[in-house]
Structures are given as C-alpha cells and as structure tokens.
Amino acid sequence: MQILSKLHSISRYGIPAVFLSSVTNKAIGFVSNMIIIRILSIEEYGLQASLYTVLSLIGLFAGGGMGSPLIIYGSEWRSPSEKNQIRIYTLYCGVLFSILVGFIQILLGLFVFKDYPILHQYLPLLSMVPVISYINSYIQILMRTMQDNQGYARLTFLHTLVGLVSTLCGIAIAGLSGLIWYRVIGSIFMILIGMKMCPVKLDIGFDLQNFSLFKMLYPSGILKNMKSELKKELWAFAIKAGLTSILNSTVLYLDVFMITMLLKDPELIASYKIACLIPDNLNFLPGVLMIALVPRFAQCANDKEWFKDRFKRLFIANLIVQGVISLFLILFAREIITFLWTEKYLDSTLPFQILSFSYLWMAGIRIFSTNMLSVLKKTTYNLFVSILLGIVNITLDLLLITRWQMIGAALATLFSVIFVSAMTFVYLIYVIYKSDQSKAAAE
C-alpha cells in the first residue's frame, strides 16, 4: 500500500507524463540527428553545428532572464490579480529584451563574425529567433506554474515532432539552408499551437478605443497597481537567476564555440559535436525532476522538514541513476558511436568518454543543487559560482584546446564541472541544515 501511495503521488505531479515525453523527444531528436548526419557531409554538419552553437549562446540571453522569476514567483501562493501581473510583466519585459538581443545578433553577424561565412550570412537573417524562442519558452513555463505537467509534456512532444518534420522537409527541399529556415518556420508554428493549448489566459487589458503603440508595448492599465517592490524583486531575481542559467548553460556550448574560433576546422567541430551529443542531451533526466517538482518545492520551501526529507531521497536516487548511465557510456563508447553515427566519427571516442564522466557531475549534482538553491532564493551564490564556472571554463579552454584540441576541450569541461558542482552542493547542504545547527547550538 505504501508503494502504491508513492506511485500515486508521483503520478499526481505529472512526472511519468513529463518523463515519457522527454524520452520520446530525445529519441525523436536522435533519429533526426542521425538522418542529418547521414545526409550532410562532415563539413556541412560542422558548419551547421557552428551556427547553432552561436545561435544557442546568443539565445541564452533571450528574455533577459524573465523566465526564472516567472516559474518561482508564478508558482507561489498569490492572488489571481497579482499572478496575472507577474505573467504580463515577465512577458512584456522578456519580449522587449529579446528584441534587443536580436539587434545585437545582427551587429555580431555583420561586424564581429565577418571572417566566418556561415555566421556572417545567417546571424543577421535569423535575428527574430531570440523573440520566437522566448515566447515558446514562456508558454511552456506558464504551463509549469499551473503544474499542468501532462499538458506541458504534450506541448514539448509536439514541439519536437514539428521540429523533426520541419528539419526533414527543409533538408529535402534546400539542403543545409532549408534545414535552417524550416526550423524557424516550425518554431513560429509552435507558438500558435502553444497559445491554443495553454490553460492560462492572460488579462492584457488593452483599451482598443484609446489604443497607442506605447500601450501595446507596455500594458499600463494592468500594471499600474503592481507594486514597485515586486517589480524590483522580479528584476533582481531575473538578473541573478538569469545570469546563473546563462553561465550554467554556456558550458554546453562553449567548447564547440571555442573550437570554432580557435581552430576553424568544420570536420573537427563535427567530431567534437558528436562527442557532446549524448552527454549533453541526457541532462534531460534530472531536468524532468526539476520541471515537475520545482513548483512544488517552491510552494513548500518554508516547510523545512518536508523539504529536507524530499531533497535527501530525490538526491540519492538521482545520483545512483546517473552513475549507472555514466559508467555504461564510458564502457561502451566505441560501440555507441559506431552504431549511432558510423565509424567515420570514431575519433570522438575519448572526448565522448571524458564528457560522459563530466555528465555524472553535471546531472547528478550540479543541476540538482542549482535548482534547489533557486527554490530557496539563494540566487546570489548561484550567480557567483556560475561566474567562476565561466572564468574557469574559458581559461581551461584557451590553455587546453590549442594543445590537445578535442581532448583538451573535453578535459576543460570536466574540470570546470567538478569544481563548481562541489561548491554548489556543499553550500546547499549548509543552507538546508544550518537551521538545525543553530537550534542545537542554542540548546
């Protein structure tokens, strides 16, 4: 009966739906990637990897970090009107910031990356991507704040399926350029689907009789009663948590970016991208737990006993699972690469093994600890550690890539992730248990 009760509790939070959707999405993504690799040459695959790496790095700034306060503050117990204000404020600020990011992307493409033909050509043309990405992300976060994890799972599945169809159609019609443009079209289509599926209906409050461009850009009618303290708090959280997320995610893209900038070899970029694919994409496993449970942990953050008990059990179970996965990837690296991407990418084997060990630290400790500290609103420390991560990773990349190329890039990631994982986890344990230590000292 106790087991059935636990299974019912897990099902109630929508974890099975999110997990099955995530597994399906990753499977579709891998099938799509395998098809792309077999259609494109190694050089073409390296070029598209360079473009999407830079787009992903720029896209991390889309929304100005407004997704972070939306998931935390939007999940807390608040009045419907205040929640509506938070949703609208994060939407409008996020979209406007994304437009600014798109403009910066144009400048980067025209002037900074003019010696890199594919970046010089496509970055200005794809300047609308940050806005499209933020709106899609915003809709998904809204569903998470409602703890509609089953709806979220359906939406992300459709997003992956549309991405696969648009990618295959694009390649069939126009090769590499078709792949790029049809993915954008698919993302725009998903905004329309997401708006239809999302259970949250925003009360924008436009007065059409007194319409003006400024009112369209800033819904003052709804936000005029919004407390200035709340706005400041949202921005403070967005800046800290947003920068933390950016710096954490940079680890996933920085190595490919640095290889692009330092070595300028599309075939080497393609091989290293292959080494990254499985370790990077498997981060969805702890991500499933965070997607489903962060809103719940945010609600119960003040219940110390509940928080400590659930944290301990989840952390141990997650670490064991990630350890088994990491060991499997390391032992069967050659077989996995040959089966999925053919023998022409076997030079990726050692970097793949190093990154698989790095995955254990990232998925088993780093992602879990960072999300729990965000729930506890320890964003300043998260930001501090993430800045250190960026500094350490860039320094090691510069030192090791020029000397050992792909292997150096993989080692830079491993050492950086171990360093920051240890710092984050130790501080999280201190925060969770410091109240107990204070009570014991007082007694």
CSV table of C-alpha atoms in Angstrom, one decimal:
chain,number,residue,atom,x,y,z
A,1,MET,CA,0.0,0.0,0.0
A,2,GLN,CA,2.9,2.4,0.8
A,3,ILE,CA,4.4,1.7,-2.7
A,4,LEU,CA,1.0,2.4,-4.3
A,5,SER,CA,0.7,5.6,-2.4
A,6,LYS,CA,4.1,6.8,-3.6
A,7,LEU,CA,3.3,5.9,-7.2
A,8,HIS,CA,0.0,7.8,-6.9
A,9,SER,CA,1.9,10.8,-5.5
A,10,ILE,CA,4.4,10.7,-8.4
A,11,SER,CA,1.6,10.4,-10.9
A,12,ARG,CA,-0.2,13.3,-9.4
A,13,TYR,CA,2.7,15.6,-10.0
A,14,GLY,CA,2.8,14.5,-13.7
A,15,ILE,CA,6.3,13.1,-13.5
A,16,PRO,CA,5.5,10.0,-15.7
A,17,ALA,CA,4.0,12.2,-18.4
A,18,VAL,CA,7.0,14.5,-18.4
A,19,PHE,CA,9.4,11.6,-18.3
A,20,LEU,CA,7.8,9.7,-21.2
A,21,SER,CA,7.5,12.9,-23.2
A,22,SER,CA,11.2,13.7,-22.5
A,23,VAL,CA,12.3,10.2,-23.5
A,24,THR,CA,10.2,10.4,-26.7
A,25,ASN,CA,11.5,13.8,-27.5
A,26,LYS,CA,15.1,12.8,-27.1
A,27,ALA,CA,14.5,9.7,-29.2
A,28,ILE,CA,13.0,11.8,-32.0
A,29,GLY,CA,15.9,14.2,-31.7
A,30,PHE,CA,18.4,11.4,-32.0
A,31,VAL,CA,16.6,10.0,-35.0
A,32,SER,CA,16.6,13.4,-36.6
A,33,ASN,CA,20.3,13.9,-35.8
A,34,MET,CA,21.2,10.5,-37.3
A,35,ILE,CA,19.4,11.4,-40.5
A,36,ILE,CA,21.0,14.8,-40.7
A,37,ILE,CA,24.5,13.3,-40.2
A,38,ARG,CA,23.9,10.8,-43.0
A,39,ILE,CA,22.6,13.4,-45.4
A,40,LEU,CA,25.1,16.2,-44.8
A,41,SER,CA,28.8,15.9,-45.3
A,42,ILE,CA,31.1,16.1,-42.3
A,43,GLU,CA,32.0,19.7,-43.4
A,44,GLU,CA,28.3,20.7,-43.7
A,45,TYR,CA,27.5,19.1,-40.4
A,46,GLY,CA,30.3,21.1,-38.8
A,47,LEU,CA,29.1,24.3,-40.3
A,48,GLN,CA,25.6,23.9,-39.0
A,49,ALA,CA,26.9,22.9,-35.6
A,50,SER,CA,28.9,26.2,-35.5
A,51,LEU,CA,25.9,28.2,-36.5
A,52,TYR,CA,23.5,26.6,-34.0
A,53,THR,CA,26.1,26.8,-31.2
A,54,VAL,CA,26.4,30.6,-31.7
A,55,LEU,CA,22.6,30.9,-32.0
A,56,SER,CA,22.2,28.9,-28.8
A,57,LEU,CA,24.7,31.1,-26.9
A,58,ILE,CA,23.0,34.3,-28.1
A,59,GLY,CA,19.6,32.7,-27.4
A,60,LEU,CA,20.6,32.2,-23.7
A,61,PHE,CA,20.1,36.0,-23.3
A,62,ALA,CA,16.6,36.0,-24.8
A,63,GLY,CA,14.0,37.2,-22.3
A,64,GLY,CA,16.5,38.8,-20.0
A,65,GLY,CA,16.2,36.0,-17.5
A,66,MET,CA,12.4,36.7,-17.0
A,67,GLY,CA,11.6,33.0,-17.3
A,68,SER,CA,13.3,32.4,-13.9
A,69,PRO,CA,11.1,34.7,-11.7
A,70,LEU,CA,8.0,33.5,-13.7
A,71,ILE,CA,8.5,29.9,-12.6
A,72,ILE,CA,9.2,30.7,-9.0
A,73,TYR,CA,7.0,33.7,-8.3
A,74,GLY,CA,4.3,32.5,-10.6
A,75,SER,CA,4.1,29.2,-8.7
A,76,GLU,CA,3.9,30.7,-5.2
A,77,TRP,CA,0.6,31.2,-3.4
A,78,ARG,CA,-0.6,34.7,-4.6
A,79,SER,CA,-3.9,36.4,-5.5
A,80,PRO,CA,-5.1,35.8,-9.1
A,81,SER,CA,-4.6,39.5,-9.9
A,82,GLU,CA,-1.0,39.5,-8.7
A,83,LYS,CA,-0.2,36.4,-10.6
A,84,ASN,CA,-1.7,37.9,-13.7
A,85,GLN,CA,0.5,41.0,-13.2
A,86,ILE,CA,3.6,38.8,-12.8
A,87,ARG,CA,2.8,36.9,-16.0
A,88,ILE,CA,2.2,40.0,-18.1
A,89,TYR,CA,5.2,41.9,-16.7
A,90,THR,CA,7.6,39.0,-17.4
A,91,LEU,CA,6.1,38.5,-20.9
A,92,TYR,CA,6.5,42.1,-22.0
A,93,CYS,CA,9.9,42.7,-20.4
A,94,GLY,CA,11.1,39.4,-21.8
A,95,VAL,CA,9.9,40.1,-25.4
A,96,LEU,CA,11.4,43.6,-25.4
A,97,PHE,CA,14.7,42.4,-24.1
A,98,SER,CA,14.6,39.6,-26.8
A,99,ILE,CA,14.2,42.2,-29.5
A,100,LEU,CA,17.3,44.0,-28.1
A,101,VAL,CA,19.2,40.6,-28.2
A,102,GLY,CA,18.1,40.2,-31.9
A,103,PHE,CA,19.5,43.6,-32.8
A,104,ILE,CA,22.8,42.7,-31.1
A,105,GLN,CA,22.8,39.5,-33.1
A,106,ILE,CA,22.6,41.5,-36.3
A,107,LEU,CA,25.6,43.5,-35.3
A,108,LEU,CA,27.6,40.4,-34.3
A,109,GLY,CA,26.9,38.8,-37.7
A,110,LEU,CA,27.8,41.9,-39.7
A,111,PHE,CA,30.9,43.0,-37.9
A,112,VAL,CA,32.3,40.5,-35.3
A,113,PHE,CA,31.9,37.2,-37.3
A,114,LYS,CA,32.6,38.6,-40.8
A,115,ASP,CA,35.5,36.2,-41.2
A,116,TYR,CA,33.2,33.2,-40.6
A,117,PRO,CA,31.0,33.0,-43.7
A,118,ILE,CA,28.1,30.9,-42.3
A,119,LEU,CA,27.8,33.2,-39.2
A,120,HIS,CA,28.2,36.3,-41.3
A,121,GLN,CA,25.4,35.2,-43.6
A,122,TYR,CA,22.8,33.8,-41.3
A,123,LEU,CA,23.1,35.6,-37.9
A,124,PRO,CA,21.5,38.9,-39.3
A,125,LEU,CA,18.9,37.0,-41.2
A,126,LEU,CA,17.9,35.0,-38.1
A,127,SER,CA,17.6,38.0,-35.7
A,128,MET,CA,14.0,37.1,-35.0
A,129,VAL,CA,15.0,33.8,-33.4
A,130,PRO,CA,15.5,35.2,-29.8
A,131,VAL,CA,11.9,36.5,-29.7
A,132,ILE,CA,10.5,33.3,-31.1
A,133,SER,CA,12.5,31.2,-28.6
A,134,TYR,CA,11.4,33.3,-25.6
A,135,ILE,CA,7.7,33.2,-26.5
A,136,ASN,CA,7.8,29.4,-26.9
A,137,SER,CA,9.7,29.1,-23.6
A,138,TYR,CA,7.3,31.5,-21.9
A,139,ILE,CA,4.3,29.4,-22.8
A,140,GLN,CA,5.9,26.2,-21.5
A,141,ILE,CA,6.8,27.9,-18.2
A,142,LEU,CA,3.2,29.1,-17.8
A,143,MET,CA,2.0,25.5,-18.0
A,144,ARG,CA,4.6,24.6,-15.4
A,145,THR,CA,3.4,27.3,-13.0
A,146,MET,CA,0.0,25.7,-13.2
A,147,GLN,CA,1.6,22.3,-12.5
A,148,ASP,CA,0.0,21.2,-15.8
A,149,ASN,CA,2.8,18.8,-16.4
A,150,GLN,CA,0.7,16.5,-18.6
A,151,GLY,CA,-0.2,19.4,-20.8
A,152,TYR,CA,3.5,20.5,-20.8
A,153,ALA,CA,4.5,17.1,-21.8
A,154,ARG,CA,2.1,17.1,-24.8
A,155,LEU,CA,3.3,20.5,-25.9
A,156,THR,CA,7.0,19.6,-25.8
A,157,PHE,CA,6.3,16.4,-27.7
A,158,LEU,CA,4.6,18.4,-30.4
A,159,HIS,CA,7.4,20.8,-30.4
A,160,THR,CA,9.9,18.0,-31.0
A,161,LEU,CA,7.7,16.4,-33.7
A,162,VAL,CA,7.2,19.6,-35.6
A,163,GLY,CA,11.0,20.2,-35.3
A,164,LEU,CA,11.7,16.8,-36.9
A,165,VAL,CA,9.2,17.3,-39.7
A,166,SER,CA,10.4,20.8,-40.5
A,167,THR,CA,14.0,19.7,-40.4
A,168,LEU,CA,13.5,16.8,-42.8
A,169,CYS,CA,11.3,18.9,-45.2
A,170,GLY,CA,14.0,21.6,-45.2
A,171,ILE,CA,16.8,19.3,-46.0
A,172,ALA,CA,14.8,17.6,-48.7
A,173,ILE,CA,13.9,20.9,-50.3
A,174,ALA,CA,17.0,23.0,-50.0
A,175,GLY,CA,19.8,21.1,-48.1
A,176,LEU,CA,21.6,23.0,-45.4
A,177,SER,CA,19.8,26.3,-45.9
A,178,GLY,CA,16.5,24.6,-45.9
A,179,LEU,CA,17.3,22.9,-42.6
A,180,ILE,CA,18.0,26.3,-41.1
A,181,TRP,CA,14.9,28.1,-42.4
A,182,TYR,CA,12.3,25.4,-41.9
A,183,ARG,CA,13.3,25.0,-38.3
A,184,VAL,CA,12.4,28.7,-37.8
A,185,ILE,CA,9.1,28.2,-39.5
A,186,GLY,CA,8.4,25.2,-37.3
A,187,SER,CA,9.1,27.3,-34.1
A,188,ILE,CA,6.7,30.0,-35.3
A,189,PHE,CA,4.0,27.4,-35.9
A,190,MET,CA,4.6,26.0,-32.3
A,191,ILE,CA,3.8,29.4,-30.8
A,192,LEU,CA,0.3,29.2,-32.3
A,193,ILE,CA,-0.1,25.6,-31.0
A,194,GLY,CA,1.2,26.6,-27.6
A,195,MET,CA,-1.2,29.6,-27.3
A,196,LYS,CA,-4.1,27.2,-28.1
A,197,MET,CA,-3.0,24.6,-25.6
A,198,CYS,CA,-2.0,26.8,-22.6
A,199,PRO,CA,-4.6,26.8,-19.9
A,200,VAL,CA,-3.6,30.3,-18.7
A,201,LYS,CA,-5.4,33.1,-20.3
A,202,LEU,CA,-3.7,36.4,-19.7
A,203,ASP,CA,-5.8,39.5,-19.0
A,204,ILE,CA,-3.8,42.0,-21.0
A,205,GLY,CA,-6.4,44.8,-20.6
A,206,PHE,CA,-6.0,46.7,-23.8
A,207,ASP,CA,-8.4,49.6,-24.4
A,208,LEU,CA,-8.9,49.5,-28.2
A,209,GLN,CA,-10.7,52.9,-28.1
A,210,ASN,CA,-7.6,54.5,-26.7
A,211,PHE,CA,-5.0,52.4,-28.4
A,212,SER,CA,-1.4,53.6,-28.8
A,213,LEU,CA,1.9,51.9,-29.6
A,214,PHE,CA,3.2,52.6,-26.1
A,215,LYS,CA,0.2,50.8,-24.5
A,216,MET,CA,0.8,47.9,-26.8
A,217,LEU,CA,4.4,47.7,-25.7
A,218,TYR,CA,3.6,48.3,-22.0
A,219,PRO,CA,0.2,47.4,-20.6
A,220,SER,CA,0.0,50.2,-18.1
A,221,GLY,CA,-3.7,49.6,-17.4
A,222,ILE,CA,-3.0,46.2,-15.8
A,223,LEU,CA,0.4,47.0,-14.3
A,224,LYS,CA,-0.4,50.4,-12.8
A,225,ASN,CA,-1.3,48.8,-9.5
A,226,MET,CA,1.6,46.5,-9.5
A,227,LYS,CA,3.8,47.2,-6.5
A,228,SER,CA,7.2,48.7,-7.4
A,229,GLU,CA,8.8,46.5,-4.8
A,230,LEU,CA,7.6,43.4,-6.7
A,231,LYS,CA,8.9,44.7,-10.0
A,232,LYS,CA,12.3,45.3,-8.4
A,233,GLU,CA,12.2,41.9,-6.8
A,234,LEU,CA,11.4,40.3,-10.2
A,235,TRP,CA,14.2,42.1,-11.9
A,236,ALA,CA,16.7,41.3,-9.1
A,237,PHE,CA,15.7,37.6,-9.3
A,238,ALA,CA,15.8,37.7,-13.2
A,239,ILE,CA,19.3,39.2,-13.3
A,240,LYS,CA,20.8,36.8,-10.8
A,241,ALA,CA,19.0,33.6,-11.7
A,242,GLY,CA,19.0,34.5,-15.4
A,243,LEU,CA,22.8,35.1,-15.5
A,244,THR,CA,23.2,31.9,-13.5
A,245,SER,CA,21.2,30.0,-16.0
A,246,ILE,CA,23.2,31.6,-18.9
A,247,LEU,CA,26.5,30.8,-17.4
A,248,ASN,CA,25.5,27.2,-16.5
A,249,SER,CA,24.2,26.6,-20.0
A,250,THR,CA,27.3,28.1,-21.5
A,251,VAL,CA,29.2,25.0,-20.5
A,252,LEU,CA,27.1,23.0,-23.0
A,253,TYR,CA,28.1,25.3,-25.9
A,254,LEU,CA,31.3,27.0,-25.0
A,255,ASP,CA,33.6,24.2,-26.1
A,256,VAL,CA,32.2,23.9,-29.6
A,257,PHE,CA,32.3,27.7,-29.8
A,258,MET,CA,35.9,27.9,-28.7
A,259,ILE,CA,36.9,25.1,-31.2
A,260,THR,CA,35.2,27.2,-33.9
A,261,MET,CA,37.0,30.3,-33.0
A,262,LEU,CA,40.5,28.8,-32.3
A,263,LEU,CA,40.8,26.0,-34.8
A,264,LYS,CA,38.3,26.9,-37.6
A,265,ASP,CA,38.1,23.3,-38.8
A,266,PRO,CA,34.5,22.2,-39.7
A,267,GLU,CA,35.4,18.5,-39.6
A,268,LEU,CA,37.0,18.8,-36.1
A,269,ILE,CA,33.9,20.7,-35.0
A,270,ALA,CA,31.6,18.0,-36.3
A,271,SER,CA,33.6,15.2,-34.5
A,272,TYR,CA,33.5,17.1,-31.2
A,273,LYS,CA,29.8,17.9,-31.6
A,274,ILE,CA,29.2,14.1,-31.9
A,275,ALA,CA,31.1,13.6,-28.6
A,276,CYS,CA,28.9,16.1,-26.9
A,277,LEU,CA,25.5,14.9,-28.2
A,278,ILE,CA,24.6,12.1,-25.7
A,279,PRO,CA,26.2,13.6,-22.5
A,280,ASP,CA,24.6,17.0,-23.2
A,281,ASN,CA,21.2,15.7,-24.1
A,282,LEU,CA,21.0,13.2,-21.2
A,283,ASN,CA,20.8,16.2,-18.9
A,284,PHE,CA,17.0,16.0,-19.5
A,285,LEU,CA,16.9,13.2,-16.9
A,286,PRO,CA,17.4,15.4,-13.9
A,287,GLY,CA,15.7,18.1,-15.8
A,288,VAL,CA,12.5,16.1,-15.8
A,289,LEU,CA,12.5,16.1,-12.0
A,290,MET,CA,13.2,19.8,-11.9
A,291,ILE,CA,10.4,20.6,-14.4
A,292,ALA,CA,7.9,18.6,-12.4
A,293,LEU,CA,8.9,19.3,-8.9
A,294,VAL,CA,10.4,22.8,-8.7
A,295,PRO,CA,7.0,24.4,-8.5
A,296,ARG,CA,6.1,22.0,-5.7
A,297,PHE,CA,9.3,22.7,-3.8
A,298,ALA,CA,8.7,26.4,-4.2
A,299,GLN,CA,5.3,26.0,-2.6
A,300,CYS,CA,6.7,24.1,0.4
A,301,ALA,CA,10.1,25.8,0.8
A,302,ASN,CA,9.1,27.1,4.3
A,303,ASP,CA,8.3,23.5,5.5
A,304,LYS,CA,11.8,22.6,6.5
A,305,GLU,CA,11.2,19.0,7.5
A,306,TRP,CA,9.2,18.3,4.3
A,307,PHE,CA,12.0,20.0,2.2
A,308,LYS,CA,14.9,18.1,3.8
A,309,ASP,CA,13.2,14.7,3.6
A,310,ARG,CA,12.2,15.0,-0.1
A,311,PHE,CA,15.5,16.5,-1.1
A,312,LYS,CA,17.5,13.7,0.5
A,313,ARG,CA,15.5,10.9,-1.1
A,314,LEU,CA,15.5,12.6,-4.6
A,315,PHE,CA,19.2,13.4,-4.5
A,316,ILE,CA,20.3,9.9,-3.6
A,317,ALA,CA,18.0,8.2,-6.2
A,318,ASN,CA,19.1,10.6,-8.9
A,319,LEU,CA,22.8,10.2,-8.2
A,320,ILE,CA,22.6,6.4,-8.4
A,321,VAL,CA,20.7,6.5,-11.7
A,322,GLN,CA,23.2,9.0,-13.2
A,323,GLY,CA,26.2,6.9,-12.0
A,324,VAL,CA,24.9,3.8,-13.8
A,325,ILE,CA,24.3,5.7,-17.0
A,326,SER,CA,27.7,7.4,-16.9
A,327,LEU,CA,29.5,4.1,-16.4
A,328,PHE,CA,27.6,2.5,-19.3
A,329,LEU,CA,28.5,5.3,-21.7
A,330,ILE,CA,32.2,5.1,-20.7
A,331,LEU,CA,32.5,1.3,-21.2
A,332,PHE,CA,30.6,1.1,-24.5
A,333,ALA,CA,31.7,4.4,-26.1
A,334,ARG,CA,33.1,2.9,-29.3
A,335,GLU,CA,30.1,0.7,-29.9
A,336,ILE,CA,27.6,3.6,-29.3
A,337,ILE,CA,29.4,6.0,-31.6
A,338,THR,CA,29.7,3.3,-34.4
A,339,PHE,CA,26.0,2.3,-34.1
A,340,LEU,CA,24.6,5.8,-34.0
A,341,TRP,CA,27.0,7.9,-36.2
A,342,THR,CA,29.1,5.3,-38.2
A,343,GLU,CA,32.8,4.6,-37.9
A,344,LYS,CA,33.8,7.9,-39.5
A,345,TYR,CA,33.3,9.6,-36.2
A,346,LEU,CA,35.3,7.2,-34.0
A,347,ASP,CA,37.9,9.9,-33.4
A,348,SER,CA,35.2,11.2,-30.9
A,349,THR,CA,35.6,8.2,-28.6
A,350,LEU,CA,38.0,9.6,-25.9
A,351,PRO,CA,36.3,13.0,-25.7
A,352,PHE,CA,33.0,11.2,-25.5
A,353,GLN,CA,34.2,9.1,-22.5
A,354,ILE,CA,35.6,12.2,-20.7
A,355,LEU,CA,32.3,14.1,-21.3
A,356,SER,CA,30.3,11.1,-20.1
A,357,PHE,CA,32.2,11.3,-16.7
A,358,SER,CA,31.5,15.0,-16.7
A,359,TYR,CA,27.8,14.2,-17.2
A,360,LEU,CA,27.8,12.3,-13.9
A,361,TRP,CA,28.8,15.5,-12.0
A,362,MET,CA,26.5,17.8,-14.0
A,363,ALA,CA,23.4,15.6,-13.9
A,364,GLY,CA,24.0,14.0,-10.5
A,365,ILE,CA,25.0,17.1,-8.5
A,366,ARG,CA,25.2,20.4,-10.4
A,367,ILE,CA,21.7,20.7,-12.0
A,368,PHE,CA,20.0,19.4,-8.9
A,369,SER,CA,21.8,21.7,-6.5
A,370,THR,CA,21.4,24.8,-8.6
A,371,ASN,CA,17.7,24.3,-8.9
A,372,MET,CA,17.2,23.7,-5.2
A,373,LEU,CA,19.2,26.8,-4.3
A,374,SER,CA,17.0,28.8,-6.8
A,375,VAL,CA,13.9,27.5,-4.9
A,376,LEU,CA,15.5,28.7,-1.7
A,377,LYS,CA,16.2,32.1,-3.5
A,378,LYS,CA,19.9,31.8,-3.0
A,379,THR,CA,20.4,33.3,-6.4
A,380,THR,CA,23.4,35.5,-5.4
A,381,TYR,CA,25.5,32.4,-4.6
A,382,ASN,CA,24.4,30.6,-7.7
A,383,LEU,CA,25.4,33.6,-9.7
A,384,PHE,CA,28.8,33.8,-8.0
A,385,VAL,CA,29.5,30.1,-8.7
A,386,SER,CA,28.4,30.4,-12.3
A,387,ILE,CA,30.7,33.3,-12.9
A,388,LEU,CA,33.5,31.2,-11.5
A,389,LEU,CA,32.4,28.4,-13.8
A,390,GLY,CA,32.6,30.7,-16.9
A,391,ILE,CA,36.0,32.0,-15.9
A,392,VAL,CA,37.5,28.6,-15.2
A,393,ASN,CA,36.0,27.0,-18.3
A,394,ILE,CA,37.2,29.8,-20.7
A,395,THR,CA,40.7,29.7,-19.1
A,396,LEU,CA,41.0,26.0,-19.4
A,397,ASP,CA,39.6,26.0,-23.0
A,398,LEU,CA,42.3,28.5,-24.0
A,399,LEU,CA,45.0,26.5,-22.4
A,400,LEU,CA,44.0,23.0,-23.4
A,401,ILE,CA,42.2,23.3,-26.8
A,402,THR,CA,45.3,24.7,-28.6
A,403,ARG,CA,47.4,21.9,-27.1
A,404,TRP,CA,45.1,18.8,-27.3
A,405,GLN,CA,42.2,20.0,-29.5
A,406,MET,CA,39.1,17.9,-28.8
A,407,ILE,CA,40.6,16.1,-25.8
A,408,GLY,CA,41.6,19.4,-24.3
A,409,ALA,CA,38.1,20.8,-24.7
A,410,ALA,CA,36.6,17.8,-23.0
A,411,LEU,CA,39.0,18.0,-20.1
A,412,ALA,CA,38.3,21.7,-19.7
A,413,THR,CA,34.6,20.8,-19.3
A,414,LEU,CA,35.3,18.0,-16.9
A,415,PHE,CA,37.5,20.0,-14.5
A,416,SER,CA,35.2,23.0,-14.6
A,417,VAL,CA,32.0,21.0,-13.8
A,418,ILE,CA,33.7,19.1,-10.9
A,419,PHE,CA,34.9,22.3,-9.4
A,420,VAL,CA,31.5,24.1,-9.4
A,421,SER,CA,29.5,21.0,-8.6
A,422,ALA,CA,31.4,20.6,-5.4
A,423,MET,CA,31.0,24.3,-4.5
A,424,THR,CA,27.2,24.3,-5.2
A,425,PHE,CA,26.4,21.1,-3.3
A,426,VAL,CA,28.4,22.0,-0.2
A,427,TYR,CA,26.6,25.3,0.1
A,428,LEU,CA,23.2,23.7,-0.5
A,429,ILE,CA,23.8,21.3,2.4
A,430,TYR,CA,24.8,24.2,4.6
A,431,VAL,CA,21.7,26.2,3.7
A,432,ILE,CA,19.3,23.2,4.3
A,433,TYR,CA,20.8,22.1,7.6
A,434,LYS,CA,22.0,25.4,9.1
A,435,SER,CA,18.8,25.9,11.0
A,436,ASP,CA,19.3,22.6,12.8
A,437,GLN,CA,22.8,23.6,13.7
A,438,SER,CA,21.6,26.9,15.1
A,439,LYS,CA,18.9,25.2,17.2
A,440,ALA,CA,21.5,22.7,18.5
A,441,ALA,CA,23.9,25.5,19.5
A,442,ALA,CA,21.1,27.4,21.2
A,443,GLU,CA,20.1,24.3,23.3
